[in-house]
Amino acid sequence: MNECCGVVAVASRNKVAENIYIALMALQHRGQEAAGMAIFNKKIENFKGLGLVDEAFKRINLQEINGNVGIGHVYYSIKISSPENAQPTLLQTPVGEIAIAHNGIITNWKKLKEELMEEGHSFLYGNEEEVVGYLLAKYLEDKSIEKAVKSLMKKIEGSYSFTLMLNDRVFGLRDPLGIKPLCLGEIENGYIIASESVAIDALGGKFIRDVMPGELIEITPDGYKSYKLVNEKHKAHCFFEYVYFARADSVIDGIDVYKTRERLGEILAEEHPVDADYVVPIPDSGRAHAYGYSKASGIPLAEGLMKNRYIARTFILPTQQIREKLVQMKLNPVKSIINGKKIVLVDDSIVRGTTIKKIIALLRRHGAKEVHVRIGSPPIIAPCYFGIDMTTREQLIASNKTIEEIRKEINADSLGYISIDGLIKAIGIEKNNLCLGCVTGEYPVKIEGEKYRFQERLEKWQEGK
Ligand code: 5GP
Ligand code: MG
């Protein structure tokens, strides 16, 4: 499975390898497990490695890679063990070479794979991207690229922001609901498509616009061409991008991520006021929320927790045991701020509850008088099927507990989550255009055994009506 990765595509009059590398570094927060790039130089060459971007490409001399078009990927899943499984996925097909970098999850990919196998297809990797690539190749045998992609979109369901190469041509494609972000920019001597606008910033480029849900864009060194393939009435932008996943300095679908987090904090302060000495963020993810809480409540903000920035994100570490130890290696309290004080502790989200529990214990050990927890997302009660790593109800502390039960379990003096209405207000996108699956249990795509938020127009279109 793919999960919440980062993708990029560049077309330029200059060589693109270094640009892709820089863009991937700007998207590093979207995946730390592996990185890869595919670059066209007479044929498509694929470079992949495990780890962070600098680690993954350390044996490659970027300056020696020729080629003016390419795509790149940073990989997020915890299930990867060899660079083979990293992306882009490169396929040899009857219509030529296809390379695919994917952010999202195709929810019906296994069924589509079986259908292809019945038609006599065999698979090299057996992954989602291979299914997508072969389907696309099949449609390309007698169709133009936009018609073939349209046929592909009628088949695949779920979340996808792709960057794609078909021989020397390079494209970006965003699913009809716009679940994952994707945007377009201009850079020196060329054009770029990337998961987030920070990748364009990192290249000194100019943001043009978001790729629209249901839109295919081809970029060349001289411009871009848009094919609006599907126009679904309601979108389903993932709210968690705004709350946690995206970089705070990105702008997604016209919404400034930092400002949204600050507003989440302000609304939290209105919904759950408390008397305290300091507002303390859980770094780094809770910073902007804490700033907003402090601003709205008038309680001073203090960096009462220091982070060892050289330790990787706890969430992606393999076992619960290591995860638990790492929280305390990673965060250490500033005693003078914590000792004897009433603290409002602010974070973006509680998923399993591991992080917050450990931190509260740490603050108490260091003499905190009261710890009031405020969370910038509603309780996460249901799994994400579209790419955020919270895939089963059992993992989720809020899936079968009341707020009061959670408060007791994490040992907080009080606990306040932002409401769903507060969340929607902070983001400023209407409810019908957001995916709120993990906080409502209602999904914009059909998932077996789950409630479905009906997307009428998309369904009709997919059925060809
Ligand atoms: P918990 O310990 O409750 O499972 O995780 C909550 C913490 O992990 C929060 O501080 C939040 O910032 C972070 N977090 C939430 N979702 C994700 C995710 O999908 N990936 C990673 N790496 N961290 C996450
Ligand atoms: Mg965090």
Coordinates of C-alpha atoms and ligand atoms in Angstrom, one line a residue:
M1 CA 0.0 0.0 0.0
N2 CA 1.0 3.5 -0.8
E3 CA -0.4 5.8 1.7
C4 CA 0.3 9.4 2.0
C5 CA 3.3 10.1 -0.1
G6 CA 4.7 13.0 -2.0
V7 CA 4.9 13.3 -5.7
V8 CA 6.6 15.7 -8.2
A9 CA 7.0 16.1 -12.0
V10 CA 9.3 18.5 -13.8
A11 CA 9.7 19.4 -17.5
S12 CA 12.5 21.9 -18.2
R13 CA 14.9 23.1 -20.9
N14 CA 17.6 22.3 -18.3
K15 CA 18.5 18.9 -16.8
V16 CA 15.8 18.0 -14.2
A17 CA 17.5 15.6 -11.7
E18 CA 18.6 18.3 -9.3
N19 CA 15.3 20.1 -9.4
I20 CA 13.4 16.8 -8.6
Y21 CA 15.8 16.2 -5.8
I22 CA 15.2 19.7 -4.3
A23 CA 11.4 19.3 -4.7
L24 CA 11.5 15.9 -3.0
M25 CA 13.5 17.4 -0.1
A26 CA 10.7 20.0 0.3
L27 CA 8.2 17.2 0.4
Q28 CA 10.2 15.0 2.8
H29 CA 7.6 15.4 5.6
R30 CA 5.2 13.4 3.3
G31 CA 7.4 10.3 3.4
Q32 CA 10.6 9.2 4.9
E33 CA 10.8 5.5 4.1
A34 CA 12.2 5.7 0.5
A35 CA 12.6 8.1 -2.4
G36 CA 12.9 7.7 -6.1
M37 CA 13.0 9.5 -9.5
A38 CA 12.4 8.4 -13.1
I39 CA 14.0 10.5 -15.8
F40 CA 13.7 10.3 -19.5
N41 CA 17.1 10.2 -21.3
K42 CA 16.5 8.2 -24.6
K43 CA 14.6 5.8 -22.3
I44 CA 13.3 6.2 -18.8
E45 CA 15.9 5.6 -16.1
N46 CA 14.7 4.9 -12.6
F47 CA 16.7 5.7 -9.4
K48 CA 15.4 4.5 -6.1
G49 CA 16.7 4.1 -2.5
L50 CA 15.6 3.6 1.0
G51 CA 15.5 6.3 3.7
L52 CA 15.4 10.1 3.5
V53 CA 16.0 11.8 0.2
D54 CA 19.7 12.5 0.8
E55 CA 20.2 8.9 2.0
A56 CA 18.3 7.4 -0.9
F57 CA 20.3 9.2 -3.6
K58 CA 23.7 9.3 -1.9
R59 CA 25.4 7.0 -4.3
I60 CA 24.0 8.9 -7.3
N61 CA 25.8 11.8 -8.9
L62 CA 22.8 14.0 -9.9
Q63 CA 24.8 16.2 -12.2
E64 CA 25.6 13.2 -14.4
I65 CA 21.9 12.4 -15.0
N66 CA 20.8 13.9 -18.3
G67 CA 17.2 14.3 -19.2
N68 CA 14.7 17.2 -19.3
V69 CA 11.6 15.5 -18.0
G70 CA 11.1 13.4 -15.0
I71 CA 9.0 12.5 -11.9
G72 CA 9.8 11.8 -8.3
H73 CA 8.4 10.3 -5.2
V74 CA 8.9 10.1 -1.4
Y75 CA 7.4 7.0 0.2
Y76 CA 5.6 7.0 3.5
S77 CA 4.4 3.4 4.3
I78 CA 6.0 1.4 7.1
K79 CA 5.7 -1.8 5.0
I80 CA 8.6 -1.2 2.7
S81 CA 11.7 -3.3 2.9
S82 CA 13.6 -3.0 -0.4
P83 CA 14.1 -0.2 -2.8
E84 CA 12.4 -2.4 -5.4
N85 CA 9.1 -1.5 -3.8
A86 CA 9.8 2.2 -3.8
Q87 CA 8.4 4.4 -6.5
P88 CA 8.2 5.6 -9.3
T89 CA 7.1 2.2 -10.7
L90 CA 8.5 1.7 -14.2
L91 CA 6.7 -0.6 -16.6
Q92 CA 7.5 -1.8 -20.2
T93 CA 4.2 -2.0 -22.1
P94 CA 3.1 -2.4 -25.7
V95 CA 2.7 1.4 -26.0
G96 CA 6.1 2.1 -24.5
E97 CA 7.4 2.9 -21.1
I98 CA 5.1 4.1 -18.3
A99 CA 6.4 5.5 -15.0
I100 CA 4.1 6.2 -12.1
A101 CA 4.4 8.0 -8.8
H102 CA 1.3 7.8 -6.6
N103 CA 0.0 9.5 -3.5
G104 CA -3.1 7.8 -2.3
I105 CA -4.8 4.4 -2.3
I106 CA -6.8 2.8 -5.1
T107 CA -9.5 1.2 -3.0
N108 CA -10.5 -1.3 -5.7
W109 CA -7.1 -2.2 -7.0
K110 CA -7.2 -5.9 -6.0
K111 CA -10.4 -6.4 -7.9
L112 CA -8.9 -4.7 -11.0
K113 CA -5.8 -6.8 -10.6
E114 CA -7.9 -10.0 -10.7
E115 CA -9.7 -8.8 -13.8
L116 CA -6.4 -8.2 -15.5
M117 CA -5.1 -11.6 -14.5
E118 CA -8.2 -13.2 -16.0
E119 CA -7.3 -11.5 -19.2
G120 CA -4.0 -13.2 -19.0
H121 CA -1.8 -10.4 -17.5
S122 CA 1.1 -11.3 -15.3
F123 CA 2.5 -8.9 -12.7
L124 CA 6.1 -8.0 -11.9
Y125 CA 5.5 -6.1 -8.7
G126 CA 1.8 -6.8 -8.2
N127 CA 1.2 -3.4 -6.7
E128 CA -1.4 -0.7 -7.3
E129 CA 0.7 1.3 -9.6
E130 CA 1.3 -1.7 -11.8
V131 CA -2.4 -2.3 -12.1
V132 CA -2.9 1.4 -13.0
G133 CA -0.1 1.3 -15.5
Y134 CA -1.3 -1.8 -17.3
L135 CA -4.9 -0.5 -17.4
L136 CA -3.6 2.7 -18.9
A137 CA -1.5 0.9 -21.4
K138 CA -4.4 -1.2 -22.4
Y139 CA -6.6 1.9 -23.1
L140 CA -3.7 3.6 -24.9
E141 CA -3.6 0.9 -27.6
D142 CA -6.5 2.5 -29.4
K143 CA -7.1 5.8 -27.6
S144 CA -5.5 9.2 -27.2
I145 CA -3.9 10.0 -23.8
E146 CA -6.8 12.0 -22.5
K147 CA -9.4 9.4 -23.6
A148 CA -7.3 6.6 -22.2
V149 CA -6.9 8.4 -18.8
K150 CA -10.6 9.1 -18.8
S151 CA -11.3 5.4 -19.3
L152 CA -8.8 4.7 -16.5
M153 CA -10.7 7.1 -14.2
K154 CA -13.9 5.3 -14.8
K155 CA -12.3 2.1 -13.5
I156 CA -10.3 3.2 -10.5
E157 CA -11.7 4.3 -7.2
G158 CA -10.1 5.9 -4.2
S159 CA -7.6 8.7 -3.7
Y160 CA -4.9 9.5 -6.3
S161 CA -2.6 12.3 -7.1
F162 CA -0.3 10.8 -9.7
T163 CA 2.6 12.1 -11.6
L164 CA 3.0 10.0 -14.7
M165 CA 5.4 9.5 -17.6
L166 CA 4.5 8.0 -20.9
N167 CA 7.9 7.7 -22.7
D168 CA 9.1 11.3 -22.8
R169 CA 5.8 13.0 -21.9
V170 CA 5.0 13.9 -18.3
F171 CA 1.6 14.5 -16.6
G172 CA -0.1 15.1 -13.3
L173 CA -3.5 13.6 -12.5
R174 CA -5.8 14.3 -9.6
D175 CA -8.7 12.2 -8.6
P176 CA -12.3 13.5 -9.2
L177 CA -12.8 14.2 -5.5
G178 CA -9.4 16.0 -5.0
I179 CA -8.7 13.9 -1.9
K180 CA -5.0 14.5 -2.0
P181 CA -3.4 17.8 -2.9
L182 CA -1.6 18.5 -6.2
C183 CA -0.5 21.8 -7.7
L184 CA 1.2 23.4 -10.7
G185 CA 4.0 25.9 -10.9
E186 CA 6.4 27.6 -13.2
I187 CA 10.2 27.4 -12.5
E188 CA 13.2 28.8 -14.3
N189 CA 13.1 27.3 -17.8
G190 CA 10.2 25.0 -17.2
Y191 CA 7.2 23.8 -15.3
I192 CA 6.5 21.7 -12.2
I193 CA 3.6 19.7 -10.7
A194 CA 4.0 18.8 -7.0
S195 CA 2.0 17.6 -4.0
E196 CA 2.5 20.9 -2.2
S197 CA 3.4 24.4 -3.1
V198 CA 6.5 24.3 -0.8
A199 CA 8.2 22.2 -3.5
I200 CA 7.7 25.1 -6.0
D201 CA 8.9 27.6 -3.4
A202 CA 12.0 25.5 -2.8
L203 CA 12.9 25.9 -6.5
G204 CA 12.4 29.6 -6.4
G205 CA 9.4 29.1 -8.7
K206 CA 6.0 30.7 -9.1
F207 CA 2.8 28.9 -7.9
I208 CA 0.3 28.9 -10.8
R209 CA -2.7 27.0 -9.3
D210 CA -3.9 23.8 -7.9
V211 CA -4.5 20.9 -10.2
M212 CA -8.3 20.7 -10.3
P213 CA -10.0 17.5 -9.0
G214 CA -10.6 15.3 -12.1
E215 CA -8.0 17.2 -14.1
L216 CA -5.1 15.8 -16.2
I217 CA -2.2 18.3 -16.9
E218 CA 0.7 17.7 -19.3
I219 CA 3.7 19.9 -18.7
T220 CA 6.5 20.7 -21.2
P221 CA 9.5 23.0 -20.8
D222 CA 7.4 25.7 -22.6
G223 CA 4.0 25.4 -21.0
Y224 CA 1.2 23.2 -19.8
K225 CA -2.0 21.7 -21.2
S226 CA -5.1 20.9 -19.2
Y227 CA -7.7 18.2 -19.8
K228 CA -10.7 18.5 -17.6
L229 CA -11.8 14.9 -17.6
V230 CA -14.3 14.7 -14.7
N231 CA -16.4 17.4 -13.1
E232 CA -17.8 16.0 -9.8
K233 CA -20.1 18.4 -8.0
H234 CA -18.8 17.8 -4.5
K235 CA -15.1 17.3 -3.7
A236 CA -13.6 15.4 -0.7
H237 CA -10.4 17.2 0.3
C238 CA -8.7 15.4 3.1
F239 CA -9.1 17.7 6.2
F240 CA -6.1 16.0 7.8
E241 CA -3.7 17.6 5.3
Y242 CA -4.7 20.9 7.0
V243 CA -4.6 19.7 10.5
Y244 CA -1.4 17.7 10.4
F245 CA 0.0 16.2 7.2
A246 CA 1.0 19.2 5.0
R247 CA 3.8 21.6 5.7
A248 CA 2.4 24.7 7.5
D249 CA 4.0 26.9 4.8
S250 CA 2.0 25.3 2.0
V251 CA -1.2 26.6 0.5
I252 CA -3.6 23.9 -0.6
D253 CA -6.7 24.5 -2.7
G254 CA -6.4 28.1 -2.0
I255 CA -6.2 27.7 1.8
D256 CA -3.2 28.7 3.8
V257 CA -2.2 25.7 6.0
Y258 CA -0.5 27.8 8.8
K259 CA -3.5 30.2 9.1
T260 CA -5.9 27.2 9.2
R261 CA -3.9 25.7 12.1
E262 CA -3.8 29.0 13.9
R263 CA -7.6 29.3 13.5
L264 CA -8.1 25.8 14.8
G265 CA -6.3 26.9 17.9
E266 CA -8.4 30.0 18.3
I267 CA -11.6 28.1 17.9
L268 CA -10.3 25.5 20.4
A269 CA -9.8 28.3 22.9
E270 CA -13.4 29.4 22.4
E271 CA -14.8 25.9 22.6
H272 CA -12.7 24.8 25.5
P273 CA -11.4 27.6 27.6
V274 CA -9.4 27.0 30.8
D275 CA -7.4 28.9 33.3
A276 CA -3.7 28.3 33.0
D277 CA -0.2 29.8 33.2
Y278 CA 1.1 28.7 29.9
V279 CA 0.1 27.3 26.5
V280 CA 2.7 24.7 25.5
P281 CA 2.8 23.2 22.0
I282 CA 3.8 19.6 21.3
P283 CA 6.5 20.3 18.7
D284 CA 6.4 20.5 15.8
S285 CA 2.9 19.5 14.8
G286 CA 1.1 21.4 17.5
R287 CA 2.9 24.7 17.2
A288 CA 0.5 26.8 15.0
H289 CA -2.5 25.4 16.9
A290 CA -0.9 26.4 20.2
Y291 CA -0.1 29.9 18.9
G292 CA -3.8 30.3 18.0
Y293 CA -5.0 29.1 21.3
S294 CA -2.6 31.5 23.1
K295 CA -3.7 34.4 20.9
A296 CA -7.4 33.8 21.5
S297 CA -7.2 33.0 25.2
G298 CA -4.5 35.6 26.2
I299 CA -2.6 32.8 28.0
P300 CA 1.1 33.2 27.2
L301 CA 2.7 30.7 24.8
A302 CA 5.9 29.0 26.1
E303 CA 8.0 26.4 24.4
G304 CA 8.0 24.1 27.4
L305 CA 9.0 21.0 25.4
M306 CA 12.3 20.8 23.5
K307 CA 12.7 18.4 20.7
N308 CA 15.7 16.4 19.7
R309 CA 15.4 17.1 16.0
Y310 CA 17.7 14.3 14.9
I311 CA 15.3 11.6 15.8
A312 CA 12.9 10.6 13.1
R313 CA 9.1 10.8 13.5
T314 CA 7.8 8.4 16.1
F315 CA 4.8 7.4 14.1
I316 CA 6.6 5.5 11.4
L317 CA 8.7 3.3 13.7
P318 CA 8.0 -0.3 13.5
T319 CA 6.9 -1.5 17.0
Q320 CA 4.8 0.0 19.7
Q321 CA 7.7 -0.7 22.2
I322 CA 10.3 1.3 20.3
R323 CA 7.7 4.0 19.7
E324 CA 7.0 4.4 23.4
K325 CA 10.7 4.8 24.3
L326 CA 11.3 7.3 21.5
V327 CA 8.8 9.8 22.7
Q328 CA 10.9 10.5 25.8
M329 CA 14.1 10.5 23.8
K330 CA 12.6 13.0 21.4
L331 CA 11.0 15.4 23.8
N332 CA 12.3 16.9 27.0
P333 CA 10.6 19.5 29.2
V334 CA 12.0 22.9 30.1
K335 CA 11.8 22.6 33.9
S336 CA 11.4 26.3 34.7
I337 CA 8.3 26.5 32.5
I338 CA 6.7 23.3 33.7
N339 CA 7.4 23.0 37.4
G340 CA 4.5 24.1 39.6
K341 CA 2.6 25.5 36.6
K342 CA -0.8 25.0 35.1
I343 CA -0.3 23.9 31.5
V344 CA -2.5 23.9 28.4
L345 CA -0.9 21.2 26.3
V346 CA -1.8 21.6 22.6
D347 CA -1.4 19.0 19.8
D348 CA -2.8 18.6 16.3
S349 CA -4.3 15.1 16.8
I350 CA -4.5 12.0 19.0
V351 CA -4.4 8.8 17.0
R352 CA -3.3 5.9 19.2
G353 CA -2.8 8.1 22.2
T354 CA 0.8 7.0 22.8
T355 CA 2.4 10.4 22.3
I356 CA 0.1 12.4 24.5
K357 CA 0.1 9.9 27.3
K358 CA 3.9 9.8 27.5
I359 CA 4.1 13.6 27.4
I360 CA 1.6 14.1 30.2
A361 CA 3.5 11.6 32.3
L362 CA 6.7 13.5 31.5
L363 CA 5.2 16.8 32.5
R364 CA 3.9 15.4 35.7
R365 CA 7.2 14.0 36.6
H366 CA 8.7 17.4 36.2
G367 CA 6.2 19.0 38.5
A368 CA 3.4 20.3 36.3
K369 CA 0.5 21.3 38.6
E370 CA -2.2 20.7 36.0
V371 CA -2.2 19.5 32.5
H372 CA -5.1 20.5 30.2
V373 CA -5.0 18.9 26.8
R374 CA -6.5 20.6 23.7
I375 CA -6.5 18.9 20.4
G376 CA -6.8 20.5 17.0
S377 CA -8.8 17.8 15.3
P378 CA -12.1 16.1 16.4
P379 CA -11.7 12.6 17.9
I380 CA -10.5 10.1 15.3
I381 CA -13.0 7.4 15.5
A382 CA -12.7 5.5 12.2
P383 CA -10.0 4.3 9.9
C384 CA -8.6 6.2 6.9
Y385 CA -8.8 4.2 3.6
F386 CA -7.2 6.8 1.5
G387 CA -3.7 7.0 2.8
I388 CA -3.3 8.3 6.3
D389 CA -1.7 5.6 8.5
M390 CA -4.6 4.9 10.8
T391 CA -6.1 1.8 9.2
T392 CA -7.9 -0.1 11.9
R393 CA -10.4 0.9 14.6
E394 CA -8.5 -1.1 17.3
Q395 CA -5.5 1.3 17.0
L396 CA -7.6 4.4 17.6
I397 CA -8.0 5.4 21.2
A398 CA -11.3 7.3 20.4
S399 CA -13.0 4.6 18.4
N400 CA -14.7 3.0 21.4
K401 CA -14.2 5.4 24.3
T402 CA -15.9 8.5 25.5
I403 CA -13.9 11.8 25.9
E404 CA -14.0 11.3 29.7
E405 CA -12.6 7.7 29.4
I406 CA -9.8 9.0 27.2
R407 CA -9.1 11.8 29.6
K408 CA -8.7 9.3 32.4
E409 CA -6.6 6.9 30.3
I410 CA -4.1 9.7 29.3
N411 CA -4.2 11.2 32.8
A412 CA -5.1 14.7 31.9
D413 CA -6.9 17.2 34.2
S414 CA -9.1 18.1 31.3
L415 CA -9.4 17.2 27.6
G416 CA -11.0 19.2 24.8
Y417 CA -11.1 18.3 21.1
I418 CA -12.2 20.8 18.5
S419 CA -15.7 20.1 17.2
I420 CA -16.4 19.0 13.6
D421 CA -18.2 22.4 13.0
G422 CA -15.2 24.2 14.5
L423 CA -12.9 22.3 12.2
I424 CA -14.9 23.1 9.1
K425 CA -15.1 26.7 10.1
A426 CA -11.3 26.9 10.6
I427 CA -10.6 25.4 7.2
G428 CA -13.2 27.4 5.4
I429 CA -14.2 24.7 2.9
E430 CA -17.8 23.6 3.0
K431 CA -18.6 20.3 4.6
N432 CA -19.7 18.6 1.4
N433 CA -16.3 19.3 -0.1
L434 CA -14.2 17.8 2.6
C435 CA -13.4 14.1 3.4
L436 CA -14.2 13.8 7.1
G437 CA -14.2 9.9 7.0
C438 CA -12.0 9.4 10.1
V439 CA -14.0 11.7 12.3
T440 CA -17.5 10.9 11.1
G441 CA -17.2 7.3 9.8
E442 CA -18.8 8.4 6.5
Y443 CA -16.7 8.1 3.4
P444 CA -16.8 9.7 -0.1
V445 CA -15.9 6.4 -1.8
K446 CA -17.6 3.1 -1.3
I447 CA -15.8 0.9 1.2
E448 CA -17.2 -2.5 2.2
G449 CA -18.8 -2.4 5.6
E450 CA -18.6 1.4 6.0
K451 CA -21.1 4.2 5.5
Y452 CA -21.0 5.9 2.2
R453 CA -21.5 9.5 1.5
F454 CA -23.2 9.3 -1.8
Q455 CA -21.4 11.0 -4.7
E456 CA -24.2 10.7 -7.2
R457 CA -22.7 12.4 -10.2
L458 CA -19.4 10.6 -10.0
E459 CA -21.2 7.2 -9.7
K460 CA -23.3 7.9 -12.8
W461 CA -20.3 9.0 -14.7
Q462 CA -18.4 5.9 -13.8
E463 CA -21.3 3.7 -14.8
G464 CA -21.3 5.6 -18.1
K465 CA -24.8 7.0 -17.6
Ligands
5GP1 P1 -0.5 9.0 18.6 O1 0.7 8.8 19.6 O2 -1.7 9.5 19.3 O3 -0.7 7.7 17.9 O4 -0.1 10.0 17.5 C1 -0.4 11.3 17.6 C2 0.8 12.1 17.2 O5 1.3 11.7 15.9 C3 0.4 13.6 17.0 O6 1.4 14.4 17.6 C4 0.5 13.8 15.5 O7 1.2 15.0 15.2 C5 1.2 12.6 14.9 N1 0.5 12.0 13.8 C6 -0.8 12.0 13.5 N2 -1.0 11.3 12.3 C7 0.2 11.0 11.9 C8 0.6 10.3 10.7 O8 -0.2 9.9 9.9 N3 2.0 10.1 10.5 C9 2.9 10.5 11.4 N4 4.1 10.4 11.2 N5 2.5 11.2 12.5 C10 1.2 11.4 12.8
MG2 MG 2.9 15.4 16.5

